[in-house]
Short mmCIF file of C-alpha atoms in Angstrom, two decimals:
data_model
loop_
_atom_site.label_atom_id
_atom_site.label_comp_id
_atom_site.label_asym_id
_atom_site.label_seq_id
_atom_site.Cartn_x
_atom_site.Cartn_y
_atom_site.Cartn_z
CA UNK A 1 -4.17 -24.65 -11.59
CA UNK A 2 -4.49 -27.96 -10.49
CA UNK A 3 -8.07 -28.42 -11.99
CA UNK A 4 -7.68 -26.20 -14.66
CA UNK A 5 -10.51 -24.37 -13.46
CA UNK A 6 -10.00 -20.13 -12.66
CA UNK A 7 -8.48 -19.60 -8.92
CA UNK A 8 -11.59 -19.81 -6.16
CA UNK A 9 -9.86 -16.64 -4.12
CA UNK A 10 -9.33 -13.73 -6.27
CA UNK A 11 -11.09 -12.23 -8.89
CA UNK A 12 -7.62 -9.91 -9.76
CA UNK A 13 -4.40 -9.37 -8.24
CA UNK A 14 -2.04 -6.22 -9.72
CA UNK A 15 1.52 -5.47 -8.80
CA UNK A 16 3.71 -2.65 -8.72
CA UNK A 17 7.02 -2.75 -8.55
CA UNK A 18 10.64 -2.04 -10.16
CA UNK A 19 10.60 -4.75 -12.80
CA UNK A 20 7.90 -5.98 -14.62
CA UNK A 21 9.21 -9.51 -14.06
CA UNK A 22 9.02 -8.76 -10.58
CA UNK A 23 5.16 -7.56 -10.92
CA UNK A 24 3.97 -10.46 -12.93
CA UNK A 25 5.78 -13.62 -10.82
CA UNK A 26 4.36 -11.63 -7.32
CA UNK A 27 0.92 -11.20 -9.12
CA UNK A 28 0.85 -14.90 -10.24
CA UNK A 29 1.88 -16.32 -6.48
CA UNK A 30 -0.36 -14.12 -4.99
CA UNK A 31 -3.25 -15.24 -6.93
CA UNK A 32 -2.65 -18.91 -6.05
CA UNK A 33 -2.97 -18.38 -2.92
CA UNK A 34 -5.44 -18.05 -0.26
CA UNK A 35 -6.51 -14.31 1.11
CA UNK A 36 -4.25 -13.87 3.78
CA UNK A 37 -1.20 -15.88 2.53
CA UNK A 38 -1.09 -13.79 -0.64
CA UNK A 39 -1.45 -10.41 0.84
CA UNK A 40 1.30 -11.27 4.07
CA UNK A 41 3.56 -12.37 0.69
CA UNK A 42 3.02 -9.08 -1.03
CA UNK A 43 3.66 -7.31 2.06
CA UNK A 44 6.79 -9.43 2.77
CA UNK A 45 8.04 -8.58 -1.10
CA UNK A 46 7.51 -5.02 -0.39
CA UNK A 47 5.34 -4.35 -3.62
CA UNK A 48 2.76 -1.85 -4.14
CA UNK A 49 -0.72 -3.95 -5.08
CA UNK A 50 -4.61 -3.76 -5.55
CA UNK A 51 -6.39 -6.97 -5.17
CA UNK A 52 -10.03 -7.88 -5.27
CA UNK A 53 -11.21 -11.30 -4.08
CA UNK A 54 -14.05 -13.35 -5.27
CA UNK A 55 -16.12 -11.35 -2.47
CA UNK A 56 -15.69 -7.89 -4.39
CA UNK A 57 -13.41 -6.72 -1.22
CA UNK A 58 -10.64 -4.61 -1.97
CA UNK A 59 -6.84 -4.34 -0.42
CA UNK A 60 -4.33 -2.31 -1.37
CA UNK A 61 -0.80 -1.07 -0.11
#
């Protein structure tokens, strides 16, 4: 965001949760963040998620 230029760590993050609002702001954070900030925040938030870093790995909860 900084650069302008796409975020290094994740190719996608998705969120589930109650509120869409919700979903989006905890998809956004997690995607400017490194890979195991963003997934101990979406744990921490208690969401439901799928997200693929630049590496083509997979987590989900």
């Amino acid at each position: 965001p900084r650069t302008g230029w796409p975020v290094e760590h994740w190719r996608s993050v998705s969120v589930v949760a109650p509120l869409a609002i919700a979903a989006g702001a905890c998809a956004t954070v997690a995607m400017l963040q490194p890979v195991d900030s963003a997934l101990a925040f979406l744990n921490q938030q208690g969401v439901r998620y799928l997200a693929i870093d630049h590496h083509g790995e997979r987590y989900a909860k």
